[in-house]
Amino acid sequence: MQTDLVQEARRQAEICNACRYCEGYCSVFPALHANRAFTDGDIAQLANLCHNCRGCYYACQYTAPHEFDLNLPAALAEVRRDSWESYAWPQPMARRFHTHGAAIVTALVVGFALLFAAIKMIGSAGGEGFYAALSHNAMVAIFAPAFLLPLASLGIGLRRYWRDVGGIGIRMSHLTKAFGRAAKMKDLAAGHGDGCNFEDEDRFSQGRRHVHQAIMYGFLLCFASTSTATVMHYVFDMPAPYPLLSLPKLLGVVGGIVLTLGCIGMIMLKRKSDPTLGDAKAWGGDMAFVALLGFVGFSGLALYALGASTAMPVLLAIHLGAVLTFFLLTPFTKMAHGFYRLAALIRDAQRVS
Amino acid sequence: MTQYDIAVIGGGNAALCAAMTAAESGAKVLILETAPKAYRGGNSRHTRNFRCMHTGPLGPLVETYSEDEYFEDLLKVTKGKTNETLARLAIRTSEACLPWMQDHGVRFQPSLSGTLSLGRTNAFFMGGGKSLVNAYYRTADKLGVDVLYEAAVTHLELSENAVQWVDYTHEGKSHRITPKAVVVASGGFQADTDWLTRAWGPAAQNFLIRGTPYNRGIVLADLLEQGVSQVGDADQCHAVAIDGRAPKYDGGIVTRLDCVPFSIVVNKNAERFYDEGEDVWPKRYAIWGRLVAAQPDQVGHVVIDSKSIDLFMPSVFPPLKADTLEELAALMDIDGAKLKDTVETFNAACGDTSDFHPTELDGVATSGLSPAKTNWARPITDPPFYGYSLRTGVTFTYLGLKVDENAQCSTDTGPIKNLWAAGETMAGSILGQGYLAGYGMTIGTVFGRIAGREAAAYAN
Ligand SMILES: Cc1cc2nc3c(=O)[nH]c(=O)nc-3n(C[C@H](O)[C@H](O)[C@H](O)COP(=O)(O)OP(=O)(O)OC[C@H]3O[C@@H](n4cnc5c(N)ncnc54)[C@H](O)[C@@H]3O)c2cc1C
Ligand code: SF4
Ligand code: SF4
């Protein structure tokens, strides 16, 4: 990890450790107070426990112009992004997207092109519905590796993270606790339950928690839609297309709507928030990522709506191109945060137990 | 320009409580805060808790804390120099303040892990005093209170026992307003080193100010000059021993050091001067400010060894560290041979340390040493050795405006019709000396609300 970023976060953590006023806001502070000195791994762990609610910034009596110049949300955000980049594998990809929104857009265009080419060159082999444009086998051949390779890459990154933060063997109790906290996004509510300080300085609001929940659950519903379709295809021999009142479609439509709205909401909130309290360098990359995610949801909905029209093959290429880009970039974009955050919560559960 | 019913001078806890209360009674209120927005909230932005009486579990507070127990706690620290009527009024009213604070946006912390166990007597603000101040500014804004930052009040014109007008400067220009009533909540004068020096002597030049640089007592001095009744002595202040590397102003809570009980403390001549183990640190925190102030150059040096380094809250700046006492002395700029001698004499006076217990009065004492160390006396032998320098950090001053139960100010000839005071600037009306943790916010909240109520009643 970049020593200057880690050192700056350490400097601030030491001030917080002598102060402790923010103890009640989130899980960062109890974890912080458990140490007297902070290794690089400790700082990485604190950074991944922080979700940038900014409560501790607006409450801090030591923010600039005070000479202590506290801005813990920004310091931790920078270390956090740097930790994902440092642990990522393969390294040549690590630093290309978080801070480069344009690179994400370029990747998206490449994704479109690949899918257009695939449709043109491989074609349907006589399938129905979407498979009329691109055969099922071709889709599997493209998306199985596009799904599994990033997971393997993330696995490698997470192992490196786990080693650095001193993680130990994981028990069921650690997992239940961590997943429980993630499901409710308890920390995003802040210790008093009134939410983050995000879109309007020190005003607490649930806005960010709600849009984030929409994105997460929308995404999970879409994912569940694809998963049930896969099961129906292989286990029950019920290939697509599915009618509207089928599990994949219901999950997918609801998920797509929730995901799209969540992403629009997040972009609006982010635009109102103060970029200097986050990782300012990653602002563009994060925005492009949220837009990509929202576009995945939206293009999926468009495909559902116009699947029977002549626009279908074009829409299919666009949607699948977006999905492909999204999958492949997962380890190198903001999407990685979900995995690291979960790891940090599991590690934190180990600390407390 | 808007015609205001009430001008509130200051932008800390007491001012905000007065402004919100008055606005809720329908008055049009203007807050004049001399600090820029980033530094609004005076000393209140540095606080963390509020001491509160309660006859049953209340908000974050457990069990009960009766009026009498609270009052006795107060008497112990003030050694009787207390105005009982006003003190009891503050104590009794504190119980109703806590839910009022919650209603006005303050969030309390459920229970506290790391720090002192004050869960029964003191309610902690989640995020500390600045989050309290932020919440109050939001609420005040909703109530229609106007706030002017960087508005330094310079003069209140007093005649015929009434404030005729208020002068302040803002953006380089002087302004005059004529509100019907005025609430002064502009704190003490501790940030004016010259005034402190007049009261304390030259030693005060070396004092650090723990809180805001904006409490310079300008309004206080202006009113006292015009014959407003005063209370308290100029040399009475709350001062603690803090890390000598703290900034001159606004170092706040992080500069405190909790290591004294496990140390020996020497002056610049490398001599001990007081029993470091007299009592548990929270109870001795405040006297060390004065002890250090009385030493040459107003400095003390804490010496501990590696046995004790993990026994106290981490410090904001890392300790000085050396493998020998001579090297440590060099880092502290004191005589190494002398320090070694002092430590050896101390070590020789230490006895059986098997009962050592860091969080209790363990009776592990020196024998035949003057001054004795009466608890936690373990020889300082295990390198590396660690050190901190201590300086006097002034929290607030007591000299202030004398008020009655209605927070109203007066002159020799009777009450001033339209002038009320709240918070630090009148705290001397209640406490003559000493201080009880969390009582400053109690005074500010109770008397802020009273002042707001009375001023609004007069103005309406
Ligand atoms: C580090 C520290 C920690 C503390 N912790 C606690 C605690 O935990 N609990 C507790 O009860 N007490 C604590 N105290 C004491 C507490 O801060 C005070 O008792 C309390 O804040 C006083 O409130 P106030 O509103 O009277 O004054 P302040 O909050 O100091 O407000 C005074 C205001 O007046 C303004 N002002 C000054 N001069 C002028 C002028 N000429 N014109 C216009 N405005 C002016 C200032 O800018 C400021 O906004 C602490 C103090 C310090 C320094
Ligand atoms: S962010 Fe500021 S107020 Fe909060 S614990 Fe750290 S130093 Fe204290
Ligand atoms: S920004 Fe929020 S989550 Fe991060 S450390 Fe501060 S209070 Fe905790």
JSON list of N, CA, C and O in Angstrom, two decimals, chain B residues 98-106 139:
[
{"chain": "B", "resi": 98, "resn": "LEU", "atom": "N", "xyz": [-32.43, 17.25, 29.75]},
{"chain": "B", "resi": 98, "resn": "LEU", "atom": "CA", "xyz": [-31.99, 16.15, 28.88]},
{"chain": "B", "resi": 98, "resn": "LEU", "atom": "C", "xyz": [-33.00, 15.83, 27.78]},
{"chain": "B", "resi": 98, "resn": "LEU", "atom": "O", "xyz": [-32.64, 15.85, 26.59]},
{"chain": "B", "resi": 99, "resn": "PRO", "atom": "N", "xyz": [-34.27, 15.59, 28.13]},
{"chain": "B", "resi": 99, "resn": "PRO", "atom": "CA", "xyz": [-35.23, 15.38, 27.04]},
{"chain": "B", "resi": 99, "resn": "PRO", "atom": "C", "xyz": [-35.39, 16.61, 26.14]},
{"chain": "B", "resi": 99, "resn": "PRO", "atom": "O", "xyz": [-35.59, 16.47, 24.93]},
{"chain": "B", "resi": 100, "resn": "TRP", "atom": "N", "xyz": [-35.25, 17.78, 26.71]},
{"chain": "B", "resi": 100, "resn": "TRP", "atom": "CA", "xyz": [-35.32, 19.01, 25.89]},
{"chain": "B", "resi": 100, "resn": "TRP", "atom": "C", "xyz": [-34.17, 19.03, 24.87]},
{"chain": "B", "resi": 100, "resn": "TRP", "atom": "O", "xyz": [-34.36, 19.37, 23.70]},
{"chain": "B", "resi": 101, "resn": "MET", "atom": "N", "xyz": [-33.01, 18.64, 25.32]},
{"chain": "B", "resi": 101, "resn": "MET", "atom": "CA", "xyz": [-31.85, 18.59, 24.41]},
{"chain": "B", "resi": 101, "resn": "MET", "atom": "C", "xyz": [-32.12, 17.61, 23.28]},
{"chain": "B", "resi": 101, "resn": "MET", "atom": "O", "xyz": [-31.86, 17.89, 22.10]},
{"chain": "B", "resi": 102, "resn": "GLN", "atom": "N", "xyz": [-32.66, 16.44, 23.64]},
{"chain": "B", "resi": 102, "resn": "GLN", "atom": "CA", "xyz": [-32.98, 15.45, 22.59]},
{"chain": "B", "resi": 102, "resn": "GLN", "atom": "C", "xyz": [-33.99, 16.02, 21.61]},
{"chain": "B", "resi": 102, "resn": "GLN", "atom": "O", "xyz": [-33.85, 15.86, 20.40]},
{"chain": "B", "resi": 103, "resn": "ASP", "atom": "N", "xyz": [-35.00, 16.70, 22.15]},
{"chain": "B", "resi": 103, "resn": "ASP", "atom": "CA", "xyz": [-36.01, 17.30, 21.26]},
{"chain": "B", "resi": 103, "resn": "ASP", "atom": "C", "xyz": [-35.41, 18.35, 20.33]},
{"chain": "B", "resi": 103, "resn": "ASP", "atom": "O", "xyz": [-35.96, 18.66, 19.29]},
{"chain": "B", "resi": 104, "resn": "HIS", "atom": "N", "xyz": [-34.30, 18.93, 20.74]},
{"chain": "B", "resi": 104, "resn": "HIS", "atom": "CA", "xyz": [-33.68, 19.96, 19.92]},
{"chain": "B", "resi": 104, "resn": "HIS", "atom": "C", "xyz": [-32.50, 19.41, 19.11]},
{"chain": "B", "resi": 104, "resn": "HIS", "atom": "O", "xyz": [-31.66, 20.17, 18.65]},
{"chain": "B", "resi": 105, "resn": "GLY", "atom": "N", "xyz": [-32.45, 18.10, 19.00]},
{"chain": "B", "resi": 105, "resn": "GLY", "atom": "CA", "xyz": [-31.52, 17.49, 18.05]},
{"chain": "B", "resi": 105, "resn": "GLY", "atom": "C", "xyz": [-30.28, 16.83, 18.63]},
{"chain": "B", "resi": 105, "resn": "GLY", "atom": "O", "xyz": [-29.50, 16.24, 17.88]},
{"chain": "B", "resi": 106, "resn": "VAL", "atom": "N", "xyz": [-30.06, 16.94, 19.94]},
{"chain": "B", "resi": 106, "resn": "VAL", "atom": "CA", "xyz": [-28.85, 16.34, 20.51]},
{"chain": "B", "resi": 106, "resn": "VAL", "atom": "C", "xyz": [-29.03, 14.82, 20.59]},
{"chain": "B", "resi": 106, "resn": "VAL", "atom": "O", "xyz": [-30.08, 14.34, 20.99]},
{"chain": "B", "resi": 139, "resn": "THR", "atom": "N", "xyz": [-31.48, 23.38, 14.44]},
{"chain": "B", "resi": 139, "resn": "THR", "atom": "CA", "xyz": [-32.79, 23.61, 15.05]},
{"chain": "B", "resi": 139, "resn": "THR", "atom": "C", "xyz": [-33.08, 25.10, 15.12]},
{"chain": "B", "resi": 139, "resn": "THR", "atom": "O", "xyz": [-34.20, 25.54, 14.81]}
]
